[in-house]
Coordinates of C-alpha atoms and ligand atoms in Angstrom, one line a residue:
X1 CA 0.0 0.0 0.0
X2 CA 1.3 3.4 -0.9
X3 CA 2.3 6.2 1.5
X4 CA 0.3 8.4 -0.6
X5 CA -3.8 7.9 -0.8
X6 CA -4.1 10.4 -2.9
X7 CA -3.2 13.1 -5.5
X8 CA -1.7 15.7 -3.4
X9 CA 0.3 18.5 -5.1
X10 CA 1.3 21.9 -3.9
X11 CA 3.0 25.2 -4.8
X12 CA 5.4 26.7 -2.3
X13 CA 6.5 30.0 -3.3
X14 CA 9.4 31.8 -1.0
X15 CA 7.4 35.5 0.0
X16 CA 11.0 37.2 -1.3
X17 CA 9.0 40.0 -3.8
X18 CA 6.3 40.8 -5.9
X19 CA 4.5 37.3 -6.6
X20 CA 6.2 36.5 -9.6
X21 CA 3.8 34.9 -13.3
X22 CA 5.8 31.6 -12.7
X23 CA 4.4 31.0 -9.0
X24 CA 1.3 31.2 -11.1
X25 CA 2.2 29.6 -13.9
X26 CA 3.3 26.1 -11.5
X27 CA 0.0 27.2 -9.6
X28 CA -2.1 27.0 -12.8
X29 CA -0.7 23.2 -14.0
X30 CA -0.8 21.8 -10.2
X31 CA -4.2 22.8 -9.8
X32 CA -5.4 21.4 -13.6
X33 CA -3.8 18.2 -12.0
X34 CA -5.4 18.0 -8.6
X35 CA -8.6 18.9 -9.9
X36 CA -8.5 16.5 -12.4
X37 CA -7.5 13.8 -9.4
X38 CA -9.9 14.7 -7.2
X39 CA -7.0 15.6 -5.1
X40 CA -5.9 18.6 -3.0
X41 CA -3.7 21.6 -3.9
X42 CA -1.9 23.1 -1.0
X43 CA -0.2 26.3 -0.5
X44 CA 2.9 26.5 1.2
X45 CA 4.9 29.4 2.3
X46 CA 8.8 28.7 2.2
X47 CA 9.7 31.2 4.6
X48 CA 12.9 30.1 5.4
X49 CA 15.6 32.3 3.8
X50 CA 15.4 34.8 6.7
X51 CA 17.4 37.6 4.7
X52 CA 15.5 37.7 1.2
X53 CA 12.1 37.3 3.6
X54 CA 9.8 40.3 2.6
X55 CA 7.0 40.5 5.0
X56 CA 4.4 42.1 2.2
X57 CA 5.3 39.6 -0.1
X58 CA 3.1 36.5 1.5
X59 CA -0.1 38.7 1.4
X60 CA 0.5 39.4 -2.2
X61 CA 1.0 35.8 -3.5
X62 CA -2.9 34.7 -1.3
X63 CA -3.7 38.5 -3.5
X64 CA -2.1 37.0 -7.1
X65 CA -3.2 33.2 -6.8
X66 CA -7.6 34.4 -5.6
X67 CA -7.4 36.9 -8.1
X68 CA -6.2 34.4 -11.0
X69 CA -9.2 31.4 -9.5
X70 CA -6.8 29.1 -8.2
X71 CA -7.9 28.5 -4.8
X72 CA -6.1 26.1 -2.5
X73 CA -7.6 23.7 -0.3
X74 CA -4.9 23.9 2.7
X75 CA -2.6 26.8 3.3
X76 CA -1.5 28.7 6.4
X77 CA -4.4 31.4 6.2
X78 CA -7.0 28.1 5.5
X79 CA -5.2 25.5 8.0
X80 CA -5.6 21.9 7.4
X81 CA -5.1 18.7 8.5
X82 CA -0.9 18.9 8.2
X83 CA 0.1 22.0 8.7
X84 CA 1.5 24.4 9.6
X85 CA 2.2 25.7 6.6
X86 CA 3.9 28.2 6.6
X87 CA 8.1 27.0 6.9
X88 CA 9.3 29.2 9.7
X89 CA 6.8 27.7 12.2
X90 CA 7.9 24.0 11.4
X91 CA 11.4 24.8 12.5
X92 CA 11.5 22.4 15.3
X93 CA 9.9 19.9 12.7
X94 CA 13.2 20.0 10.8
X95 CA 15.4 20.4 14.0
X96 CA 14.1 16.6 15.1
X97 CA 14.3 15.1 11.4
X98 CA 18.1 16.3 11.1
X99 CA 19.3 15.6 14.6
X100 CA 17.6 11.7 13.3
X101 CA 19.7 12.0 10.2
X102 CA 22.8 12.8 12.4
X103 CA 22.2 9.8 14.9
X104 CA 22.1 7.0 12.2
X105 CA 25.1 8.4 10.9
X106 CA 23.6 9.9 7.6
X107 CA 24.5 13.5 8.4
X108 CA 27.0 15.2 10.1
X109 CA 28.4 17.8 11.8
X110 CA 31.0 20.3 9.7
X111 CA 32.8 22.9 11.5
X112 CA 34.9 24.4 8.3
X113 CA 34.7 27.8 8.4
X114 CA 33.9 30.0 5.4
X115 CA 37.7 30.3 4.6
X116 CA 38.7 27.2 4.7
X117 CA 35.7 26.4 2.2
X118 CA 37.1 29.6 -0.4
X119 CA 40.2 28.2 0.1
X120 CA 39.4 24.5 -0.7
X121 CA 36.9 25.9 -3.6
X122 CA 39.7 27.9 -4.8
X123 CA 42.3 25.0 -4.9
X124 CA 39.7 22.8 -7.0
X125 CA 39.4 25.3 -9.4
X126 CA 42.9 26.0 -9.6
X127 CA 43.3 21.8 -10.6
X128 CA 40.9 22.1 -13.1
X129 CA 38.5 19.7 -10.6
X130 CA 34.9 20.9 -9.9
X131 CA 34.4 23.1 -6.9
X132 CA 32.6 21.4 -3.8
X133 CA 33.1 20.4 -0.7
X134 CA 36.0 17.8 0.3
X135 CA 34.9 15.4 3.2
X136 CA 36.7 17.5 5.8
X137 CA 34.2 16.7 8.7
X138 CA 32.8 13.3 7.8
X139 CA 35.2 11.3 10.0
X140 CA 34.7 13.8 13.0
X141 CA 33.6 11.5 15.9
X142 CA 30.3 12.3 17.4
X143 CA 32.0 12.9 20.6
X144 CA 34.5 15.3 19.2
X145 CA 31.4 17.0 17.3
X146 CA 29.5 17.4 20.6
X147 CA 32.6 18.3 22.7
X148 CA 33.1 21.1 19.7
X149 CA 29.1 22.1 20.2
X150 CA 29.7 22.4 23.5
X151 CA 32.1 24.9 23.1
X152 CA 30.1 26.9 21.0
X153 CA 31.9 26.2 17.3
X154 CA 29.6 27.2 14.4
X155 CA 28.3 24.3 12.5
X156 CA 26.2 23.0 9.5
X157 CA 25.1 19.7 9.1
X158 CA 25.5 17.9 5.9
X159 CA 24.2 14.8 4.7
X160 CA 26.7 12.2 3.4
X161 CA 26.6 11.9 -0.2
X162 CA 27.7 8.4 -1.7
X163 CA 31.0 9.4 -3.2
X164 CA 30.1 6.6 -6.6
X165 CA 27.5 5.3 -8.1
X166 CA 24.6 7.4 -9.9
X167 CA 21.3 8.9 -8.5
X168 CA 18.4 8.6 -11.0
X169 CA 15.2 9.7 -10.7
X170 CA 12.0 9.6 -13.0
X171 CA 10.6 12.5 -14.5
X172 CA 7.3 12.7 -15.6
X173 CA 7.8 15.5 -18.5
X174 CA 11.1 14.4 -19.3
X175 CA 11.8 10.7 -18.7
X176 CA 15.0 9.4 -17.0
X177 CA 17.0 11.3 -15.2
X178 CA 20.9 10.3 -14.2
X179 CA 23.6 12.3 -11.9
X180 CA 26.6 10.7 -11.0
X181 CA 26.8 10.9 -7.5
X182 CA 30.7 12.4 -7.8
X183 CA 28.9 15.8 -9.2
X184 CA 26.4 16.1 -5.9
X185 CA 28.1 17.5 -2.9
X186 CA 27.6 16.6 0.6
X187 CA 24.6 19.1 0.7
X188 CA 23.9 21.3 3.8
X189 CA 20.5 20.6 5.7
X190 CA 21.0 22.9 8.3
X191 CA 22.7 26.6 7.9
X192 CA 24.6 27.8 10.8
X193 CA 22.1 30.2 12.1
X194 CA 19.9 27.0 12.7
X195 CA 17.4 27.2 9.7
X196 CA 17.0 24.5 7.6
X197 CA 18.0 24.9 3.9
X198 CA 15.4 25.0 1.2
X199 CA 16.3 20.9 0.5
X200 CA 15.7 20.0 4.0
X201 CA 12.6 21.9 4.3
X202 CA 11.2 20.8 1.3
X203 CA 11.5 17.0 1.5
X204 CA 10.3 17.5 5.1
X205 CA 7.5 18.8 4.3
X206 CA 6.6 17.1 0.8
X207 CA 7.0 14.1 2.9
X208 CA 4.7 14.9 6.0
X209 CA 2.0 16.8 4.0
X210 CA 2.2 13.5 2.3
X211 CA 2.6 15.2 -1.7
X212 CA 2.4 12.6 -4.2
X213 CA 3.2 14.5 -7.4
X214 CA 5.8 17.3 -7.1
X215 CA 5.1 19.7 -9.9
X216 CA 7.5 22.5 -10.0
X217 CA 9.9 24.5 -12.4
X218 CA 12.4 23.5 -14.0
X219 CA 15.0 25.8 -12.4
X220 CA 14.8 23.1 -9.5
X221 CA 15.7 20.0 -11.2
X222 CA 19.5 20.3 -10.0
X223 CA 17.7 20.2 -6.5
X224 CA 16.3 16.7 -7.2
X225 CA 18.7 14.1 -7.1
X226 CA 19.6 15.7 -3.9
X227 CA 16.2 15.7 -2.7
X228 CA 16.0 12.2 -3.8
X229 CA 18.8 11.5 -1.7
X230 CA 16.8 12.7 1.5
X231 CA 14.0 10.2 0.2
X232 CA 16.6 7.5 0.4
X233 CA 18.1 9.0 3.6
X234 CA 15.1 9.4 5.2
X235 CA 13.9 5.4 3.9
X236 CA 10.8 7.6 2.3
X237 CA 8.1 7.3 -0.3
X238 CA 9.4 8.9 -3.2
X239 CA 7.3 11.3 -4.8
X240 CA 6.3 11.8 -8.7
X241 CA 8.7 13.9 -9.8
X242 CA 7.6 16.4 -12.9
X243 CA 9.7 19.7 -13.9
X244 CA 7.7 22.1 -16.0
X245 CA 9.6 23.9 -18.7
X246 CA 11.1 27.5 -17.8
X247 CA 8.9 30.5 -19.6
X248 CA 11.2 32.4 -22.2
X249 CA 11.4 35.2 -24.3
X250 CA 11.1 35.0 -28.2
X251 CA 15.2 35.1 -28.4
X252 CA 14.9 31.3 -26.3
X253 CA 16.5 33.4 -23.0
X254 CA 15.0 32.9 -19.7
X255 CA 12.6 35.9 -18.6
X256 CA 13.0 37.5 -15.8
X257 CA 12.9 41.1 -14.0
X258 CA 14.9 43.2 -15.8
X259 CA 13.8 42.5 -19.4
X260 CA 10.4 41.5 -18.3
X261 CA 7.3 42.5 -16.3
X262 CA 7.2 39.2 -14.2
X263 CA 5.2 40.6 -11.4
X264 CA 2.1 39.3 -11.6
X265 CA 0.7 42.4 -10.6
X266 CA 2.0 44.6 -13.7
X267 CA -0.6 42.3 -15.5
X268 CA -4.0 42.6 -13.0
X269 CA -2.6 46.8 -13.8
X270 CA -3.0 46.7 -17.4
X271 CA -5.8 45.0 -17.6
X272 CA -5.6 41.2 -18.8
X273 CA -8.7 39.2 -17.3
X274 CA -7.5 36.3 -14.6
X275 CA -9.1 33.6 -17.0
X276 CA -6.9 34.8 -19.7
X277 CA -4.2 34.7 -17.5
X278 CA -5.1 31.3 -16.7
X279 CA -5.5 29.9 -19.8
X280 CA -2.3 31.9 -21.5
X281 CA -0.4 30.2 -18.7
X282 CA -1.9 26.7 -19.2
X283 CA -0.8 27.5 -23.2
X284 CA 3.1 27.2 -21.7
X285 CA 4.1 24.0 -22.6
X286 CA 0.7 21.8 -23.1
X287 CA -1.8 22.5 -25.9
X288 CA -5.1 21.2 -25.8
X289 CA -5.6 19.9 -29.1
X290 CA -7.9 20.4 -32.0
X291 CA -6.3 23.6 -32.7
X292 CA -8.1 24.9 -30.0
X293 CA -6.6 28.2 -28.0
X294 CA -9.2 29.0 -25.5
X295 CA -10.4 26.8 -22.8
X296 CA -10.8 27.3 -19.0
X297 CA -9.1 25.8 -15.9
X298 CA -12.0 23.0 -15.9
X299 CA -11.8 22.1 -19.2
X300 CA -8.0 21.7 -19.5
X301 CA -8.6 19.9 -16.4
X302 CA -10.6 17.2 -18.5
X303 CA -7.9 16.3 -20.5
X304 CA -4.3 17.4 -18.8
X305 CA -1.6 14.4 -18.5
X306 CA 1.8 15.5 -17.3
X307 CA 3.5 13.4 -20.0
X308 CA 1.9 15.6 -22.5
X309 CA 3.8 18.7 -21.6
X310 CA 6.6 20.0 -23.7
X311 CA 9.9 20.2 -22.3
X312 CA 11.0 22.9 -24.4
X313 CA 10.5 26.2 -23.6
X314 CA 7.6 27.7 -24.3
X315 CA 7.9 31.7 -25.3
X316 CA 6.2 33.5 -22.7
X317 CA 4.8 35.8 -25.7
X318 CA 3.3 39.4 -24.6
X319 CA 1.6 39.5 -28.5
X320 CA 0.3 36.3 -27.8
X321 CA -1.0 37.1 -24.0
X322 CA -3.1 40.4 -25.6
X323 CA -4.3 38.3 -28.6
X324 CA -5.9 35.6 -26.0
X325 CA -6.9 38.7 -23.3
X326 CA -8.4 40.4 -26.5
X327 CA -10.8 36.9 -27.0
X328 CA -11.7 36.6 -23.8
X329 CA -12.8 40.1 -23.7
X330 CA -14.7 40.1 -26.8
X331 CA -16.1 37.0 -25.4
X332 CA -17.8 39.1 -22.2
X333 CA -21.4 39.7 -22.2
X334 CA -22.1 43.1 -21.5
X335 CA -23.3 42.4 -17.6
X336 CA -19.6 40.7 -17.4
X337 CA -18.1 43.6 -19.2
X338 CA -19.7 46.1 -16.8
X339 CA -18.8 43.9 -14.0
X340 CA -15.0 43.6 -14.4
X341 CA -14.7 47.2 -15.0
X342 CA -17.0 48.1 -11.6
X343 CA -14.8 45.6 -9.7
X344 CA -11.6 45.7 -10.9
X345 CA -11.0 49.2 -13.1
X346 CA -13.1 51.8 -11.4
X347 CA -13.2 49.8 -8.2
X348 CA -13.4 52.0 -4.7
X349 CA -9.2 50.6 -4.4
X350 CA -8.3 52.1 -8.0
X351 CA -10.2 54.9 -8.1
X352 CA -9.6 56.8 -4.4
X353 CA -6.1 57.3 -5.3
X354 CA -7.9 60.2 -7.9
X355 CA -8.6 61.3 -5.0
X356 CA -5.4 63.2 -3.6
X357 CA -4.2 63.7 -7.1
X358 CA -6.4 65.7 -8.6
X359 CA -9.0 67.0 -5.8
X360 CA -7.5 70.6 -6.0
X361 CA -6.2 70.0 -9.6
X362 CA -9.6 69.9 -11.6
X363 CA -12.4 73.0 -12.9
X364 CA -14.5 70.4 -13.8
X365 CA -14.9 66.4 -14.1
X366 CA -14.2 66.5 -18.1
X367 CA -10.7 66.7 -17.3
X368 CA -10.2 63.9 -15.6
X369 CA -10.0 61.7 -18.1
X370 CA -6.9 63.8 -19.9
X371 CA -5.2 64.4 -17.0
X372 CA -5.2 60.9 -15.3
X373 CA -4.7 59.5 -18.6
X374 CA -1.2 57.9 -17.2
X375 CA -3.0 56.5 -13.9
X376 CA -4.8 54.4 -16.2
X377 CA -2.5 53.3 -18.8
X378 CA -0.1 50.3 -19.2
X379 CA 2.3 51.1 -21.4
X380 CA 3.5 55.1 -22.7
X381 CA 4.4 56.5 -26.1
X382 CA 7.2 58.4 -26.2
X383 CA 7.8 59.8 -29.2
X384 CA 6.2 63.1 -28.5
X385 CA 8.2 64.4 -25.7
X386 CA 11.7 64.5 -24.9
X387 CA 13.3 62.5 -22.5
X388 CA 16.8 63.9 -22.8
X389 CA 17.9 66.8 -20.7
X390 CA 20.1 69.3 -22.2
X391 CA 23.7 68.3 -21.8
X392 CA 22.9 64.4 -21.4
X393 CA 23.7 61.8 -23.6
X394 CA 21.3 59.4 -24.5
X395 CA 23.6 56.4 -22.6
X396 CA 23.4 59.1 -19.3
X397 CA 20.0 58.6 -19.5
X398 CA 19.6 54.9 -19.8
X399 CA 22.4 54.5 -17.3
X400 CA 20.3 56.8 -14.8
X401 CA 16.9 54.9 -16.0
X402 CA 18.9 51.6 -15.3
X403 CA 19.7 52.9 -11.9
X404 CA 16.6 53.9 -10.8
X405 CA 15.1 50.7 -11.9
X406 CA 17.2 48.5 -9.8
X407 CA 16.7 50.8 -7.2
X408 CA 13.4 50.5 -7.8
X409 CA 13.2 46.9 -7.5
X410 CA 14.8 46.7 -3.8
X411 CA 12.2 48.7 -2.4
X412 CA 9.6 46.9 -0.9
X413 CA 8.0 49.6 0.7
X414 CA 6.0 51.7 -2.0
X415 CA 4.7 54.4 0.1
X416 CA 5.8 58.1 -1.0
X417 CA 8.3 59.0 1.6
X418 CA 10.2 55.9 0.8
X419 CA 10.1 56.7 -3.2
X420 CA 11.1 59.7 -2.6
X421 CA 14.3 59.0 -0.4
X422 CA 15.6 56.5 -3.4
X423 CA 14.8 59.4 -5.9
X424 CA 16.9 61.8 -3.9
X425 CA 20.1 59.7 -3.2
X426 CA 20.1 58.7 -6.6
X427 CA 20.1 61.8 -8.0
X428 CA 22.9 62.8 -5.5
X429 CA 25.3 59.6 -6.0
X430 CA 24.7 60.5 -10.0
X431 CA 24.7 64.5 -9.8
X432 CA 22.6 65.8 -12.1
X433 CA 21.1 68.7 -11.5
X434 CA 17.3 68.5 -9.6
X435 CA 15.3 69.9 -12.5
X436 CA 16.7 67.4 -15.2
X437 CA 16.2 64.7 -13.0
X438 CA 12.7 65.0 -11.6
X439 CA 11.4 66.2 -15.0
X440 CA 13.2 62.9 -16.4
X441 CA 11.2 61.0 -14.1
X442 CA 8.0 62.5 -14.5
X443 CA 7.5 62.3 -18.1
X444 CA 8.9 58.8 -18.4
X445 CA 6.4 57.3 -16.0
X446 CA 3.6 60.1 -16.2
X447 CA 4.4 61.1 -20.2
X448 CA 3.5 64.8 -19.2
X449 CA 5.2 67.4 -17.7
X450 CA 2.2 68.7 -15.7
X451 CA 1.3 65.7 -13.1
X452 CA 0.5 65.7 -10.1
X453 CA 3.2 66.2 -6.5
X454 CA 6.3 62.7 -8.7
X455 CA 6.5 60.8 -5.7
X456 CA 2.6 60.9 -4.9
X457 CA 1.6 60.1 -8.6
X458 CA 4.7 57.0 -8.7
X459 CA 2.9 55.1 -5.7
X460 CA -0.3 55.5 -7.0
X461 CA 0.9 54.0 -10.7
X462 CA 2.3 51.3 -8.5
X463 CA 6.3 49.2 -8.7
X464 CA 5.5 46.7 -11.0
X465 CA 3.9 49.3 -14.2
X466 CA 7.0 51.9 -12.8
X467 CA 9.5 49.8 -13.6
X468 CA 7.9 48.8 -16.9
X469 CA 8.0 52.3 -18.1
X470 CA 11.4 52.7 -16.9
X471 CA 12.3 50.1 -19.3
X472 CA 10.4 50.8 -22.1
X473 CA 11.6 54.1 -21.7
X474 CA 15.0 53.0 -21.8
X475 CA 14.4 50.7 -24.9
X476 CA 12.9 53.7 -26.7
X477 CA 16.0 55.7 -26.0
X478 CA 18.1 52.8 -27.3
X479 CA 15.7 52.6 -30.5
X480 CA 15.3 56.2 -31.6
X481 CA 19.4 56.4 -31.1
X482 CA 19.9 53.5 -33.7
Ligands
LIG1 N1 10.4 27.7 -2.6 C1 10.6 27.2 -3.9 C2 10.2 28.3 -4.9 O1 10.2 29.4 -4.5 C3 9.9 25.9 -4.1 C4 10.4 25.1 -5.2 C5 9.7 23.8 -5.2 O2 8.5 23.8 -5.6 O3 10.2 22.8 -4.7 O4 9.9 28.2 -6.0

């Protein structure tokens, strides 16, 4: 009898930003598969890397995954039956599985200190051998590690890696998979501050919230044979295993931030309905068939196998996002038209930021619409103003853009005061000259030079459509310099 009596599956997301489209993308397939089980879909929060850890960020992903229909049956705001969920309050969990490891002699304590790990890494390298590290602790007697506890030496533990031999594991998209067990090192399960890793943590808790099909992206598949070695360590149930292909651009690169809006946010901003969202994400790597582009959760559901996704990467294609978006919304009868634009365009959220903007800036309501124009847009066409201030080159300005930008993306608090700070220091560390680089500002992410207080109108227009103007801005500099 198997450990698992059902199809359980699960997205764990780490809260370390803006909920990203691939949380919902993995969402999107593990849900098609537990609905089409009859099984459960579980939300976990892997909360365990205490310095990326952005307190905002866990609201946002429950925020992302309701708004896109993919509820979850257990999670740590529902509870359930093998919880917690949420990572950092399972911490003595992981405490009492490693400390097990470390008593039958399948981890151990390792006392190198970070310089003696550069230093070995550096000497592999230097031998043409693959960095990694060398054994040093694995003959440490347990008395000699617990005399060394005792007197308050830093540890890890690490689980002992079989230095031969191969560890294969099946994958459900992609078939056999093979590592020689020379390549894996002897991993670390426990960091020295105490916290697990994310390996530990995650075979944990695959294992006790008893998840029979791991679906997740395929970033993570040089995670699993070490996970699979847990399994083994542990004398575990191992789990389906089933990597979904990573989302790229059209030029076959991997997406991410700074080429593309990935927040998940950006796209509720401009506009694209959740079950277009859905069903542009389910398009990622699985078709339906009979040349059919349009479907919903439920029907994809019907007829979804795992072994009939593509492991190639699909293109995470904008043209193709606004073609489906532009279907669904064609598609809307005119109650559901009205509908999505009372509850989600000119809801009471989007519309009282109007409110401060504009309050003592309008003679009448007609000029709203011109004036706000930006608050409501996605996108902004440049090619009427001018972005350069006198005396700047055009790579000044994408060097400042590209500044501001990154800036940008470390701040997790959007309130004014915050923005404003950032804008301020940068300007400083890059000297120019207040006036250019306000006015800069303002027209790239409001497109006029008349808005309302920059700072006030920036939080209102939110991060994740910020930081897309920034960069289309930038990419229009780069375009009308060719
Ligand atoms: N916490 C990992 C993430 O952020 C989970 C990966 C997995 O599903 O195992 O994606």
């Amino acid at each position: 009898m198997s450990y698992f009596e059902k199809v359980r599956v699960r997205v764990a997301p780490s809260p370390t930003g803006d909920p990203h489209v691939g949380t919902a993308y993995v969402a999107v397939f593990n849900s098609a598969f537990a609905r089409q089980h009859g099984g459960d879909f579980i939300l976990r929060i892997e909360d365990t890397d205490q310095q990326r850890f952005v307190r905002s960020s866990e609201e946002q992903i429950y925020e992302g995954l309701k708004w896109l229909g993919l509820d979850w049956d257990e999670g740590p705001d529902k509870g359930g039956a093998m919880g917690p969920y949420r990572q950092s309050e399972r911490l003595s969990i992981y405490k009492e599985k490693s400390a097990w490891l470390v008593q039958q002699g399948k981890a151990y304590h390792c006392f190198c200190s970070a310089d003696r790990l550069n230093q070995v890494r550096n000497e592999q390298r230097q031998s043409g051998l693959m960095p990694g590290y060398d054994g040093h602790c694995r003959n440490v007697s347990k008395d000699e590690a617990e005399q060394r506890i005792a007197r308050g030496e830093r540890f890890v533990i690490r689980l002992k890696t079989p230095d031969e031999g191969a560890t294969s594991f099946h994958d459900q998209i992609r078939g056999q998979i093979d590592i020689n067990n020379c390549q894996l090192d002897d991993q670390v399960l426990v960091k020295s501050d105490g916290f697990p890793t994310y390996h530990l943590a995650n075979v944990v808790d695959d294992h006790l919230m008893k998840i029979s099909h791991v679906i997740r992206a395929e970033e993570w598949i040089s995670s699993t044979p070490k996970h699979v070695l847990l399994y083994e360590a542990f004398g575990w149930e191992m789990p389906v295993f089933a990597h979904l292909p990573i989302l790229r651009n059209p030029d076959k690169s991997k997406i991410s931030k700074r080429r593309n809006p990935v927040a998940l946010n950006y796209y509720r901003k401009k506009g694209i309905l959740p079950e277009a969202m859905v069903n542009f994400l389910a398009l990622m790597g699985w078709s339906f068939g009979e040349d059919r582009e349009i479907f919903s959760l439920d029907e994809m559901s019907s007829r979804f196998r795992l072994e009939d996704v593509h492991p190639g990467g699909p293109v995470f294609d904008q043209v193709r996002l606004s073609h489906v978006n532009q279907k669904y919304i064609g598609g809307l009868t005119e109650k559901a038209f009205v509908k999505f634009l009372r509850e989600e365009w000119f809801s009471e959220e989007r519309l009282s930021p109007l409110y401060s903007l504009f309050k003592d800036r309008l003679e009448s309501f007609d000029q709203l619409a011109d004036k706000a124009d930006f608050y409501f847009l996605g996108g902004l066409d440049y090619r009427q103003l001018s972005l350069l201030p006198k005396g700047k080159s055009a790579s000044d300005l994408k060097m400042m853009l590209s500044g501001l930008s990154e800036l940008f993306d470390g701040l997790h608090d959007w309130g004014e005061a915050s923005i404003q700070a950032v804008m301020d220091q940068h300007r400083a560390d890059i000297e120019w000259k207040p006036r250019d680089y306000f006015m800069t500002v303002r027209l790239v992410i409001t497109g006029r030079k008349d808005s309302p207080p920059l700072a006030e109108s920036l939080t209102a227009v939110g991060k994740d459509m910020v930081r897309f103007r920034i960069r289309q801005a930038a990419e229009y500099v780069l375009s009308s310099e060719a």
